[in-house]
PDB file of C-alpha atoms in Angstrom:
ATOM      1  CA  MET A1221     -31.373  -5.083 -19.408  1.00  0.00           C
ATOM      2  CA  ILE A1222     -31.033  -1.854 -17.433  1.00  0.00           C
ATOM      3  CA  PHE A1223     -27.403  -2.358 -16.449  1.00  0.00           C
ATOM      4  CA  ALA A1224     -26.368  -3.347 -19.953  1.00  0.00           C
ATOM      5  CA  SER A1225     -27.810  -0.091 -21.265  1.00  0.00           C
ATOM      6  CA  LEU A1226     -25.918   1.846 -18.579  1.00  0.00           C
ATOM      7  CA  ILE A1227     -22.538   0.542 -19.674  1.00  0.00           C
ATOM      8  CA  ARG A1228     -23.327   0.710 -23.366  1.00  0.00           C
ATOM      9  CA  SER A1229     -23.131   4.496 -23.274  1.00  0.00           C
ATOM     10  CA  ASN A1230     -20.022   4.635 -21.062  1.00  0.00           C
ATOM     11  CA  ARG A1231     -17.913   1.519 -20.544  1.00  0.00           C
ATOM     12  CA  THR A1232     -15.889   2.777 -17.579  1.00  0.00           C
ATOM     13  CA  ILE A1233     -16.522   1.966 -13.909  1.00  0.00           C
ATOM     14  CA  LEU A1234     -14.733   3.146 -10.786  1.00  0.00           C
ATOM     15  CA  ALA A1235     -13.719   0.232  -8.558  1.00  0.00           C
ATOM     16  CA  PRO A1236     -14.833   0.209  -4.920  1.00  0.00           C
ATOM     17  CA  MET A1237     -11.816   1.047  -2.741  1.00  0.00           C
ATOM     18  CA  ALA A1238     -11.931   1.238   1.050  1.00  0.00           C
ATOM     19  CA  GLY A1239     -10.866   4.608   2.394  1.00  0.00           C
ATOM     20  CA  ILE A1240     -10.810   6.111  -1.087  1.00  0.00           C
ATOM     21  CA  THR A1241     -14.080   5.976  -3.053  1.00  0.00           C
ATOM     22  CA  ASP A1242     -16.182   8.081  -0.730  1.00  0.00           C
ATOM     23  CA  TYR A1243     -18.541  10.736  -2.066  1.00  0.00           C
ATOM     24  CA  PRO A1244     -15.926  13.471  -2.696  1.00  0.00           C
ATOM     25  CA  PHE A1245     -13.720  11.139  -4.703  1.00  0.00           C
ATOM     26  CA  ARG A1246     -16.677   9.786  -6.669  1.00  0.00           C
ATOM     27  CA  VAL A1247     -17.596  13.337  -7.695  1.00  0.00           C
ATOM     28  CA  LEU A1248     -14.135  13.755  -9.213  1.00  0.00           C
ATOM     29  CA  ALA A1249     -14.400  10.397 -10.969  1.00  0.00           C
ATOM     30  CA  ARG A1250     -17.690  11.442 -12.552  1.00  0.00           C
ATOM     31  CA  GLU A1251     -16.182  14.771 -13.585  1.00  0.00           C
ATOM     32  CA  GLY A1252     -13.254  12.782 -14.995  1.00  0.00           C
ATOM     33  CA  GLY A1253     -15.591  10.888 -17.317  1.00  0.00           C
ATOM     34  CA  CYS A1254     -16.487   7.749 -15.331  1.00  0.00           C
ATOM     35  CA  GLY A1255     -19.772   6.073 -16.228  1.00  0.00           C
ATOM     36  CA  VAL A1256     -20.601   4.230 -12.979  1.00  0.00           C
ATOM     37  CA  VAL A1257     -18.930   5.014  -9.653  1.00  0.00           C
ATOM     38  CA  CYS A1258     -18.755   2.534  -6.773  1.00  0.00           C
ATOM     39  CA  SER A1259     -18.897   3.240  -3.078  1.00  0.00           C
ATOM     40  CA  GLU A1260     -16.453   1.953  -0.544  1.00  0.00           C
ATOM     41  CA  MET A1261     -17.227  -1.577   0.610  1.00  0.00           C
ATOM     42  CA  ILE A1262     -20.033  -1.331   3.194  1.00  0.00           C
ATOM     43  CA  SER A1263     -20.856  -3.772   5.963  1.00  0.00           C
ATOM     44  CA  ALA A1264     -24.458  -4.981   5.716  1.00  0.00           C
ATOM     45  CA  ASP A1265     -24.447  -5.592   9.448  1.00  0.00           C
ATOM     46  CA  ALA A1266     -23.323  -2.041  10.277  1.00  0.00           C
ATOM     47  CA  LEU A1267     -25.858  -0.598   7.855  1.00  0.00           C
ATOM     48  CA  VAL A1268     -28.804  -2.532   9.265  1.00  0.00           C
ATOM     49  CA  ARG A1269     -27.710  -1.588  12.779  1.00  0.00           C
ATOM     50  CA  ARG A1270     -27.804   2.018  11.575  1.00  0.00           C
ATOM     51  CA  SER A1271     -24.224   2.947  12.362  1.00  0.00           C
ATOM     52  CA  PRO A1272     -24.092   6.749  11.816  1.00  0.00           C
ATOM     53  CA  LYS A1273     -20.775   6.507   9.959  1.00  0.00           C
ATOM     54  CA  THR A1274     -22.114   3.773   7.676  1.00  0.00           C
ATOM     55  CA  LEU A1275     -25.391   5.593   7.030  1.00  0.00           C
ATOM     56  CA  HIS A1276     -23.369   8.633   5.992  1.00  0.00           C
ATOM     57  CA  MET A1277     -21.617   6.459   3.389  1.00  0.00           C
ATOM     58  CA  ILE A1278     -24.920   5.905   1.542  1.00  0.00           C
ATOM     59  CA  SER A1279     -26.305   9.395   1.983  1.00  0.00           C
ATOM     60  CA  ALA A1280     -28.513  10.460  -0.912  1.00  0.00           C
ATOM     61  CA  GLU A1281     -26.466  13.615  -1.623  1.00  0.00           C
ATOM     62  CA  LYS A1282     -25.626  12.439  -5.137  1.00  0.00           C
ATOM     63  CA  LYS A1283     -25.507  15.265  -7.682  1.00  0.00           C
ATOM     64  CA  GLN A1284     -25.164  13.457 -11.022  1.00  0.00           C
ATOM     65  CA  GLU A1285     -23.653  10.210  -9.756  1.00  0.00           C
ATOM     66  CA  MET A1286     -24.521   6.895 -11.342  1.00  0.00           C
ATOM     67  CA  LEU A1287     -23.853   5.096  -8.077  1.00  0.00           C
ATOM     68  CA  SER A1288     -23.201   1.449  -7.287  1.00  0.00           C
ATOM     69  CA  VAL A1289     -23.056   0.574  -3.579  1.00  0.00           C
ATOM     70  CA  GLN A1290     -21.013  -2.482  -2.661  1.00  0.00           C
ATOM     71  CA  LEU A1291     -22.152  -4.591   0.293  1.00  0.00           C
ATOM     72  CA  PHE A1292     -20.404  -7.395   2.136  1.00  0.00           C
ATOM     73  CA  GLY A1293     -21.767  -9.954   4.565  1.00  0.00           C
ATOM     74  CA  THR A1294     -22.828 -13.589   4.926  1.00  0.00           C
ATOM     75  CA  ASP A1295     -26.257 -13.462   6.553  1.00  0.00           C
ATOM     76  CA  LYS A1296     -28.836 -13.576   3.763  1.00  0.00           C
ATOM     77  CA  ALA A1297     -31.534 -11.757   5.740  1.00  0.00           C
ATOM     78  CA  MET A1298     -29.131  -9.035   6.830  1.00  0.00           C
ATOM     79  CA  MET A1299     -27.862  -8.621   3.276  1.00  0.00           C
ATOM     80  CA  ALA A1300     -31.425  -8.356   1.958  1.00  0.00           C
ATOM     81  CA  ASP A1301     -32.346  -5.720   4.540  1.00  0.00           C
ATOM     82  CA  ALA A1302     -29.187  -3.751   3.795  1.00  0.00           C
ATOM     83  CA  ALA A1303     -29.904  -3.944   0.067  1.00  0.00           C
ATOM     84  CA  LYS A1304     -33.379  -2.481   0.639  1.00  0.00           C
ATOM     85  CA  MET A1305     -31.824   0.400   2.576  1.00  0.00           C
ATOM     86  CA  VAL A1306     -29.351   1.024  -0.232  1.00  0.00           C
ATOM     87  CA  GLN A1307     -32.133   1.028  -2.806  1.00  0.00           C
ATOM     88  CA  ASP A1308     -34.204   3.412  -0.684  1.00  0.00           C
ATOM     89  CA  SER A1309     -31.196   5.748  -0.357  1.00  0.00           C
ATOM     90  CA  GLY A1310     -31.290   6.394  -4.096  1.00  0.00           C
ATOM     91  CA  ALA A1311     -28.454   4.186  -5.314  1.00  0.00           C
ATOM     92  CA  ASP A1312     -28.643   2.967  -8.898  1.00  0.00           C
ATOM     93  CA  VAL A1313     -26.893  -0.413  -8.529  1.00  0.00           C
ATOM     94  CA  ILE A1314     -26.102  -2.858  -5.727  1.00  0.00           C
ATOM     95  CA  ASP A1315     -22.888  -4.880  -5.859  1.00  0.00           C
ATOM     96  CA  ILE A1316     -22.037  -7.862  -3.633  1.00  0.00           C
ATOM     97  CA  ASN A1317     -18.405  -8.281  -2.645  1.00  0.00           C
ATOM     98  CA  PHE A1318     -16.866 -11.685  -3.316  1.00  0.00           C
ATOM     99  CA  GLY A1319     -13.339 -10.385  -3.687  1.00  0.00           C
ATOM    100  CA  CYS A1320     -12.061  -8.738  -0.511  1.00  0.00           C
ATOM    101  CA  ALA A1321      -9.075 -10.719   0.770  1.00  0.00           C
ATOM    102  CA  VAL A1322      -8.431  -8.654   3.908  1.00  0.00           C
ATOM    103  CA  LYS A1323      -7.979 -11.052   6.823  1.00  0.00           C
ATOM    104  CA  LYS A1324     -10.588  -9.493   9.137  1.00  0.00           C
ATOM    105  CA  ILE A1325     -13.224  -9.748   6.386  1.00  0.00           C
ATOM    106  CA  VAL A1326     -12.273 -13.280   5.360  1.00  0.00           C
ATOM    107  CA  LYS A1327     -12.437 -14.435   9.010  1.00  0.00           C
ATOM    108  CA  THR A1328     -16.141 -13.566   9.070  1.00  0.00           C
ATOM    109  CA  GLY A1329     -16.790 -15.718   5.994  1.00  0.00           C
ATOM    110  CA  ALA A1330     -17.423 -12.678   3.773  1.00  0.00           C
ATOM    111  CA  GLY A1331     -15.522 -11.313   0.797  1.00  0.00           C
ATOM    112  CA  VAL A1332     -13.451 -13.873  -1.061  1.00  0.00           C
ATOM    113  CA  ALA A1333     -14.250 -16.459   1.661  1.00  0.00           C
ATOM    114  CA  LEU A1334     -17.748 -16.704   0.140  1.00  0.00           C
ATOM    115  CA  MET A1335     -16.191 -18.183  -2.982  1.00  0.00           C
ATOM    116  CA  ARG A1336     -15.422 -21.340  -0.962  1.00  0.00           C
ATOM    117  CA  ASN A1337     -19.037 -21.669   0.121  1.00  0.00           C
ATOM    118  CA  PRO A1338     -21.314 -21.893  -2.936  1.00  0.00           C
ATOM    119  CA  GLU A1339     -24.473 -22.627  -0.924  1.00  0.00           C
ATOM    120  CA  THR A1340     -24.106 -19.511   1.211  1.00  0.00           C
ATOM    121  CA  ALA A1341     -23.165 -17.523  -1.883  1.00  0.00           C
ATOM    122  CA  ALA A1342     -26.343 -18.622  -3.632  1.00  0.00           C
ATOM    123  CA  ASP A1343     -28.484 -17.812  -0.585  1.00  0.00           C
ATOM    124  CA  VAL A1344     -26.995 -14.338  -0.271  1.00  0.00           C
ATOM    125  CA  ILE A1345     -27.330 -13.480  -3.964  1.00  0.00           C
ATOM    126  CA  GLN A1346     -30.877 -14.805  -4.247  1.00  0.00           C
ATOM    127  CA  SER A1347     -32.024 -13.023  -1.089  1.00  0.00           C
ATOM    128  CA  VAL A1348     -30.665  -9.706  -2.302  1.00  0.00           C
ATOM    129  CA  ARG A1349     -32.107 -10.266  -5.773  1.00  0.00           C
ATOM    130  CA  ASN A1350     -35.539 -10.928  -4.288  1.00  0.00           C
ATOM    131  CA  ALA A1351     -35.322  -7.840  -2.069  1.00  0.00           C
ATOM    132  CA  VAL A1352     -34.600  -5.153  -4.672  1.00  0.00           C
ATOM    133  CA  ASN A1353     -35.513  -4.238  -8.218  1.00  0.00           C
ATOM    134  CA  ILE A1354     -32.524  -2.076  -9.147  1.00  0.00           C
ATOM    135  CA  PRO A1355     -29.612  -3.727 -11.005  1.00  0.00           C
ATOM    136  CA  LEU A1356     -27.595  -6.249  -8.997  1.00  0.00           C
ATOM    137  CA  THR A1357     -23.985  -7.150  -9.719  1.00  0.00           C
ATOM    138  CA  ILE A1358     -21.238  -9.144  -8.025  1.00  0.00           C
ATOM    139  CA  LYS A1359     -17.456  -8.708  -7.977  1.00  0.00           C
ATOM    140  CA  ILE A1360     -15.366 -11.870  -7.802  1.00  0.00           C
ATOM    141  CA  ARG A1361     -11.730 -12.937  -7.774  1.00  0.00           C
ATOM    142  CA  THR A1362     -10.114 -15.963  -9.375  1.00  0.00           C
ATOM    143  CA  GLY A1363     -10.729 -17.792  -6.107  1.00  0.00           C
ATOM    144  CA  TRP A1364      -8.378 -19.681  -3.818  1.00  0.00           C
ATOM    145  CA  ASP A1365      -6.294 -21.347  -6.523  1.00  0.00           C
ATOM    146  CA  LYS A1366      -5.157 -20.399 -10.008  1.00  0.00           C
ATOM    147  CA  SER A1367      -7.542 -22.697 -11.867  1.00  0.00           C
ATOM    148  CA  GLY A1368     -10.400 -20.188 -11.915  1.00  0.00           C
ATOM    149  CA  GLU A1369     -12.946 -22.955 -11.269  1.00  0.00           C
ATOM    150  CA  GLN A1370     -14.338 -21.168  -8.221  1.00  0.00           C
ATOM    151  CA  ALA A1371     -14.806 -17.978 -10.232  1.00  0.00           C
ATOM    152  CA  VAL A1372     -16.673 -19.828 -12.972  1.00  0.00           C
ATOM    153  CA  GLY A1373     -18.796 -21.649 -10.374  1.00  0.00           C
ATOM    154  CA  ILE A1374     -19.797 -18.491  -8.509  1.00  0.00           C
ATOM    155  CA  ALA A1375     -20.487 -16.690 -11.786  1.00  0.00           C
ATOM    156  CA  LYS A1376     -22.861 -19.477 -12.849  1.00  0.00           C
ATOM    157  CA  ILE A1377     -24.671 -19.298  -9.502  1.00  0.00           C
ATOM    158  CA  ALA A1378     -24.993 -15.542  -9.923  1.00  0.00           C
ATOM    159  CA  TRP A1379     -26.449 -15.872 -13.417  1.00  0.00           C
ATOM    160  CA  GLU A1380     -29.008 -18.401 -12.171  1.00  0.00           C
ATOM    161  CA  CYS A1381     -29.987 -16.019  -9.369  1.00  0.00           C
ATOM    162  CA  GLY A1382     -30.642 -13.196 -11.802  1.00  0.00           C
ATOM    163  CA  VAL A1383     -27.692 -10.819 -11.453  1.00  0.00           C
ATOM    164  CA  ASP A1384     -27.302  -8.134 -14.096  1.00  0.00           C
ATOM    165  CA  ALA A1385     -23.512  -8.277 -14.469  1.00  0.00           C
ATOM    166  CA  VAL A1386     -20.371  -9.906 -13.060  1.00  0.00           C
ATOM    167  CA  THR A1387     -17.072  -8.120 -12.443  1.00  0.00           C
ATOM    168  CA  VAL A1388     -13.976 -10.319 -12.623  1.00  0.00           C
ATOM    169  CA  HIS A1389     -10.733  -9.370 -10.883  1.00  0.00           C
ATOM    170  CA  PRO A1390      -8.567 -12.301 -11.967  1.00  0.00           C
ATOM    171  CA  ARG A1391      -6.179 -12.585  -9.045  1.00  0.00           C
ATOM    172  CA  THR A1392      -6.268 -15.277  -6.379  1.00  0.00           C
ATOM    173  CA  ALA A1393      -7.053 -14.598  -2.744  1.00  0.00           C
ATOM    174  CA  ALA A1394      -3.376 -15.034  -1.877  1.00  0.00           C
ATOM    175  CA  GLN A1395      -2.272 -12.554  -4.536  1.00  0.00           C
ATOM    176  CA  LYS A1396      -4.406  -9.722  -3.182  1.00  0.00           C
ATOM    177  CA  PHE A1397      -3.086  -6.929  -5.456  1.00  0.00           C
ATOM    178  CA  SER A1398       0.310  -8.399  -6.278  1.00  0.00           C
ATOM    179  CA  GLY A1399       1.485 -10.213  -9.390  1.00  0.00           C
ATOM    180  CA  ALA A1400      -0.247 -10.088 -12.744  1.00  0.00           C
ATOM    181  CA  ALA A1401      -3.987 -10.304 -13.338  1.00  0.00           C
ATOM    182  CA  ASP A1402      -4.922 -13.325 -15.475  1.00  0.00           C
ATOM    183  CA  TRP A1403      -7.028 -11.695 -18.170  1.00  0.00           C
ATOM    184  CA  ALA A1404      -7.630 -15.094 -19.779  1.00  0.00           C
ATOM    185  CA  LEU A1405     -10.092 -15.818 -16.957  1.00  0.00           C
ATOM    186  CA  ILE A1406     -12.102 -12.721 -17.864  1.00  0.00           C
ATOM    187  CA  LYS A1407     -12.386 -14.034 -21.429  1.00  0.00           C
ATOM    188  CA  ARG A1408     -13.312 -17.508 -20.174  1.00  0.00           C
ATOM    189  CA  ILE A1409     -16.183 -16.141 -18.103  1.00  0.00           C
ATOM    190  CA  LYS A1410     -17.256 -13.722 -20.815  1.00  0.00           C
ATOM    191  CA  ASP A1411     -17.481 -16.572 -23.330  1.00  0.00           C
ATOM    192  CA  LEU A1412     -19.908 -18.380 -20.997  1.00  0.00           C
ATOM    193  CA  SER A1413     -21.869 -15.433 -19.632  1.00  0.00           C
ATOM    194  CA  PRO A1414     -25.463 -14.524 -20.505  1.00  0.00           C
ATOM    195  CA  VAL A1415     -24.978 -11.137 -18.783  1.00  0.00           C
ATOM    196  CA  PRO A1416     -22.385  -8.362 -19.187  1.00  0.00           C
ATOM    197  CA  VAL A1417     -18.901  -9.053 -17.819  1.00  0.00           C
ATOM    198  CA  ILE A1418     -16.733  -6.259 -16.435  1.00  0.00           C
ATOM    199  CA  GLY A1419     -12.968  -6.672 -16.518  1.00  0.00           C
ATOM    200  CA  ASN A1420     -10.792  -5.443 -13.651  1.00  0.00           C
ATOM    201  CA  GLY A1421      -7.080  -5.629 -12.932  1.00  0.00           C
ATOM    202  CA  ASP A1422      -3.882  -4.079 -14.297  1.00  0.00           C
ATOM    203  CA  ILE A1423      -5.542  -1.215 -16.162  1.00  0.00           C
ATOM    204  CA  ARG A1424      -3.025   1.599 -15.774  1.00  0.00           C
ATOM    205  CA  SER A1425      -3.764   3.554 -18.943  1.00  0.00           C
ATOM    206  CA  ALA A1426      -6.254   3.961 -21.765  1.00  0.00           C
ATOM    207  CA  ALA A1427      -4.109   1.613 -23.859  1.00  0.00           C
ATOM    208  CA  ASP A1428      -4.445  -1.100 -21.192  1.00  0.00           C
ATOM    209  CA  ALA A1429      -8.232  -0.710 -21.193  1.00  0.00           C
ATOM    210  CA  ILE A1430      -8.415  -1.062 -24.965  1.00  0.00           C
ATOM    211  CA  ARG A1431      -6.167  -4.106 -24.841  1.00  0.00           C
ATOM    212  CA  MET A1432      -8.298  -5.754 -22.148  1.00  0.00           C
ATOM    213  CA  ILE A1433     -11.472  -5.249 -24.160  1.00  0.00           C
ATOM    214  CA  HIS A1434      -9.839  -6.621 -27.307  1.00  0.00           C
ATOM    215  CA  GLU A1435      -8.290  -9.633 -25.553  1.00  0.00           C
ATOM    216  CA  THR A1436     -11.240 -10.618 -23.372  1.00  0.00           C
ATOM    217  CA  GLY A1437     -14.347  -9.244 -25.069  1.00  0.00           C
ATOM    218  CA  CYS A1438     -15.477  -7.760 -21.747  1.00  0.00           C
ATOM    219  CA  ASP A1439     -18.353  -5.308 -21.890  1.00  0.00           C
ATOM    220  CA  ALA A1440     -16.805  -2.660 -19.647  1.00  0.00           C
ATOM    221  CA  VAL A1441     -13.655  -1.983 -17.657  1.00  0.00           C
ATOM    222  CA  MET A1442     -13.335  -1.246 -13.950  1.00  0.00           C
ATOM    223  CA  VAL A1443     -10.414   0.930 -12.867  1.00  0.00           C
ATOM    224  CA  GLY A1444      -9.156   1.166  -9.307  1.00  0.00           C
ATOM    225  CA  ARG A1445      -5.641   2.165  -8.297  1.00  0.00           C
ATOM    226  CA  ALA A1446      -4.831   3.988 -11.535  1.00  0.00           C
ATOM    227  CA  ALA A1447      -7.692   6.403 -10.858  1.00  0.00           C
ATOM    228  CA  ILE A1448      -6.408   7.408  -7.416  1.00  0.00           C
ATOM    229  CA  GLY A1449      -5.217  10.952  -7.875  1.00  0.00           C
ATOM    230  CA  TYR A1450      -5.879  10.841 -11.616  1.00  0.00           C
ATOM    231  CA  PRO A1451      -9.620  10.521 -12.317  1.00  0.00           C
ATOM    232  CA  GLN A1452      -8.960  11.901 -15.810  1.00  0.00           C
ATOM    233  CA  ILE A1453      -8.083   8.333 -16.818  1.00  0.00           C
ATOM    234  CA  PHE A1454     -11.781   7.662 -17.454  1.00  0.00           C
ATOM    235  CA  LYS A1455     -11.997  10.399 -20.058  1.00  0.00           C
ATOM    236  CA  GLU A1456      -8.838   9.065 -21.694  1.00  0.00           C
ATOM    237  CA  ILE A1457     -10.304   5.543 -21.860  1.00  0.00           C
ATOM    238  CA  ASN A1458     -13.556   6.833 -23.350  1.00  0.00           C
ATOM    239  CA  ASN A1459     -11.661   8.889 -25.919  1.00  0.00           C
ATOM    240  CA  ALA A1460      -9.646   5.829 -26.908  1.00  0.00           C
ATOM    241  CA  LEU A1461     -12.793   3.733 -27.216  1.00  0.00           C
ATOM    242  CA  ASN A1462     -14.321   6.397 -29.478  1.00  0.00           C
ATOM    243  CA  ASP A1463     -11.144   6.712 -31.580  1.00  0.00           C
ATOM    244  CA  GLU A1464     -10.645  10.249 -30.339  1.00  0.00           C
ATOM    245  CA  PRO A1465      -7.286  11.789 -29.317  1.00  0.00           C
ATOM    246  CA  VAL A1466      -6.050  10.695 -25.881  1.00  0.00           C
ATOM    247  CA  GLU A1467      -4.439  13.675 -24.199  1.00  0.00           C
ATOM    248  CA  GLN A1468      -3.092  13.540 -20.671  1.00  0.00           C
ATOM    249  CA  GLN A1469      -4.254  16.225 -18.260  1.00  0.00           C
ATOM    250  CA  ASN A1470      -1.907  19.207 -18.202  1.00  0.00           C
ATOM    251  CA  LEU A1471      -0.411  20.803 -15.111  1.00  0.00           C
ATOM    252  CA  ASP A1472      -3.186  23.390 -14.745  1.00  0.00           C
ATOM    253  CA  GLY A1473      -5.737  20.597 -14.943  1.00  0.00           C
ATOM    254  CA  ARG A1474      -3.966  18.581 -12.260  1.00  0.00           C
ATOM    255  CA  PHE A1475      -3.974  21.517  -9.853  1.00  0.00           C
ATOM    256  CA  PHE A1476      -7.596  22.321 -10.658  1.00  0.00           C
ATOM    257  CA  THR A1477      -8.477  18.739  -9.683  1.00  0.00           C
ATOM    258  CA  MET A1478      -6.672  19.194  -6.359  1.00  0.00           C
ATOM    259  CA  ARG A1479      -8.704  22.310  -5.592  1.00  0.00           C
ATOM    260  CA  ARG A1480     -11.947  20.552  -6.566  1.00  0.00           C
ATOM    261  CA  TYR A1481     -11.091  17.722  -4.194  1.00  0.00           C
ATOM    262  CA  ILE A1482     -10.446  20.130  -1.329  1.00  0.00           C
ATOM    263  CA  ASP A1483     -13.842  21.753  -1.881  1.00  0.00           C
ATOM    264  CA  GLU A1484     -15.729  18.467  -2.101  1.00  0.00           C
ATOM    265  CA  LEU A1485     -13.976  16.948   0.926  1.00  0.00           C
ATOM    266  CA  ILE A1486     -14.736  19.987   3.080  1.00  0.00           C
ATOM    267  CA  ASN A1487     -18.339  20.162   1.891  1.00  0.00           C
ATOM    268  CA  HIS A1488     -18.842  16.506   2.793  1.00  0.00           C
ATOM    269  CA  TYR A1489     -16.929  16.147   6.076  1.00  0.00           C
ATOM    270  CA  GLY A1490     -16.520  19.690   7.369  1.00  0.00           C
ATOM    271  CA  GLU A1491     -13.275  21.650   7.384  1.00  0.00           C
ATOM    272  CA  LYS A1492     -11.801  20.203  10.584  1.00  0.00           C
ATOM    273  CA  THR A1493     -12.159  16.534   9.587  1.00  0.00           C
ATOM    274  CA  ALA A1494     -11.309  17.209   5.956  1.00  0.00           C
ATOM    275  CA  GLY A1495      -8.188  19.115   6.981  1.00  0.00           C
ATOM    276  CA  PHE A1496      -6.753  16.051   8.678  1.00  0.00           C
ATOM    277  CA  MET A1497      -7.762  13.819   5.779  1.00  0.00           C
ATOM    278  CA  LEU A1498      -6.038  16.103   3.265  1.00  0.00           C
ATOM    279  CA  ARG A1499      -2.689  15.528   4.956  1.00  0.00           C
ATOM    280  CA  SER A1500      -2.503  12.153   3.268  1.00  0.00           C
ATOM    281  CA  ARG A1501      -5.125  12.297   0.531  1.00  0.00           C
ATOM    282  CA  LEU A1502      -4.026  15.470  -1.225  1.00  0.00           C
ATOM    283  CA  GLY A1503      -0.750  13.757  -2.020  1.00  0.00           C
ATOM    284  CA  TRP A1504      -2.607  11.273  -4.235  1.00  0.00           C
ATOM    285  CA  PHE A1505      -3.029  13.974  -6.844  1.00  0.00           C
ATOM    286  CA  SER A1506       0.685  14.762  -7.115  1.00  0.00           C
ATOM    287  CA  LYS A1507       1.608  11.358  -8.501  1.00  0.00           C
ATOM    288  CA  GLY A1508       3.566  11.826 -11.715  1.00  0.00           C
ATOM    289  CA  ILE A1509       4.123  15.546 -11.089  1.00  0.00           C
ATOM    290  CA  PRO A1510       7.722  16.684 -10.425  1.00  0.00           C
ATOM    291  CA  PHE A1511       8.757  17.087  -6.772  1.00  0.00           C
ATOM    292  CA  SER A1512       5.741  15.123  -5.533  1.00  0.00           C
ATOM    293  CA  THR A1513       7.740  13.719  -2.606  1.00  0.00           C
ATOM    294  CA  GLU A1514       8.467  17.230  -1.355  1.00  0.00           C
ATOM    295  CA  PHE A1515       4.828  18.215  -1.795  1.00  0.00           C
ATOM    296  CA  ARG A1516       3.582  15.247   0.214  1.00  0.00           C
ATOM    297  CA  GLU A1517       5.958  16.238   2.990  1.00  0.00           C
ATOM    298  CA  SER A1518       4.751  19.852   2.923  1.00  0.00           C
ATOM    299  CA  ILE A1519       1.089  18.953   3.515  1.00  0.00           C
ATOM    300  CA  LYS A1520       1.576  16.781   6.605  1.00  0.00           C
ATOM    301  CA  GLN A1521       0.608  19.593   8.972  1.00  0.00           C
ATOM    302  CA  ILE A1522      -2.258  21.282   7.122  1.00  0.00           C
ATOM    303  CA  SER A1523      -5.551  21.605   8.973  1.00  0.00           C
ATOM    304  CA  SER A1524      -7.610  24.096   6.952  1.00  0.00           C
ATOM    305  CA  LYS A1525      -8.680  24.944   3.435  1.00  0.00           C
ATOM    306  CA  ALA A1526      -6.520  28.071   3.425  1.00  0.00           C
ATOM    307  CA  GLN A1527      -3.413  26.079   4.321  1.00  0.00           C
ATOM    308  CA  ALA A1528      -4.164  23.449   1.702  1.00  0.00           C
ATOM    309  CA  ILE A1529      -4.638  26.047  -1.044  1.00  0.00           C
ATOM    310  CA  GLU A1530      -1.469  27.831   0.058  1.00  0.00           C
ATOM    311  CA  GLN A1531       0.595  24.640  -0.266  1.00  0.00           C
ATOM    312  CA  ILE A1532      -0.904  23.894  -3.675  1.00  0.00           C
ATOM    313  CA  GLU A1533      -0.035  27.375  -4.951  1.00  0.00           C
ATOM    314  CA  LEU A1534       3.494  27.188  -3.531  1.00  0.00           C
ATOM    315  CA  TYR A1535       3.958  23.802  -5.196  1.00  0.00           C
ATOM    316  CA  ARG A1536       2.652  25.028  -8.534  1.00  0.00           C
ATOM    317  CA  SER A1537       4.801  28.167  -8.445  1.00  0.00           C
ATOM    318  CA  PHE A1538       7.900  26.159  -7.559  1.00  0.00           C
ATOM    319  CA  ILE A1539       7.374  23.825 -10.534  1.00  0.00           C
ATOM    320  CA  LEU A1540       6.765  26.704 -12.954  1.00  0.00           C
ATOM    321  CA  ASN A1541       9.788  28.658 -11.702  1.00  0.00           C
ATOM    322  CA  THR A1542      11.999  25.577 -11.832  1.00  0.00           C
ATOM    323  CA  PHE A1543      11.157  24.687 -15.413  1.00  0.00           C
ATOM    324  CA  THR A1544      10.920  28.198 -16.879  1.00  0.00           C
ATOM    325  CA  SER A1545      13.977  29.788 -15.292  1.00  0.00           C
TER     326      SER A1545
END
């Protein structure tokens, strides 16, 4: 299987995250050692209607990305048409969202709401499978109760429809991102699955990734929130999997990543738009660095690359002077 061979060489995947995993962030994730990067969740309806903003999200400007594009929707014909557009754009994998628990998505019957409607789920998966020949995956939650029966049921439907892998985020719809992920459900589905299973949830370090693989037998791990501002986590996970030393990125490396992000964001959106975005996004990369609160405050008014670089250099100098004086 094509997808199985993809994750055999690198068992790390970047989770799709709205407002985060756009092209500039995916570049950093790849540079940080990630095997497969996922787009933000994309509306099939908006894509088929050729929304300029949505079309930009699947632009073919890829460099060396191994890209999975995640779609959401409930209309099987619309989903199939959107999948064809994604394939034509040069994406390597298509993923169908069965996990989004945001109210406005659930109200449309998409996301985790699909897990309560097996017939529609089957129609959507089969239509997309028939429409494209690149790997197809789905991402599911536990479902609407803690039993995990809905997750197992949707996974079985997906296998019958010919998906190439299933990602399991073992939290209920009500949990969203709170509480603990039930890794036992990942193992339960893995023990039944004829296709690769990807584990997702509560991976905050390389040690967590190793523990998930050992406890569940999953074929790969998907990392979301822990990668925000620290894409180096993928390299650390790969090193751990290969029994190589796991070394956290040093201060110079952290600031280099910030500068790379500034460049990629400006190249993708233009300096004016990127400048506003950096006011909140640049702060992601200060997590775990001393005086990060002060840094996030200092960048709230930046509007250009020069201002962003200036604040980074002031921040770096302040840390070095504080701890060497």
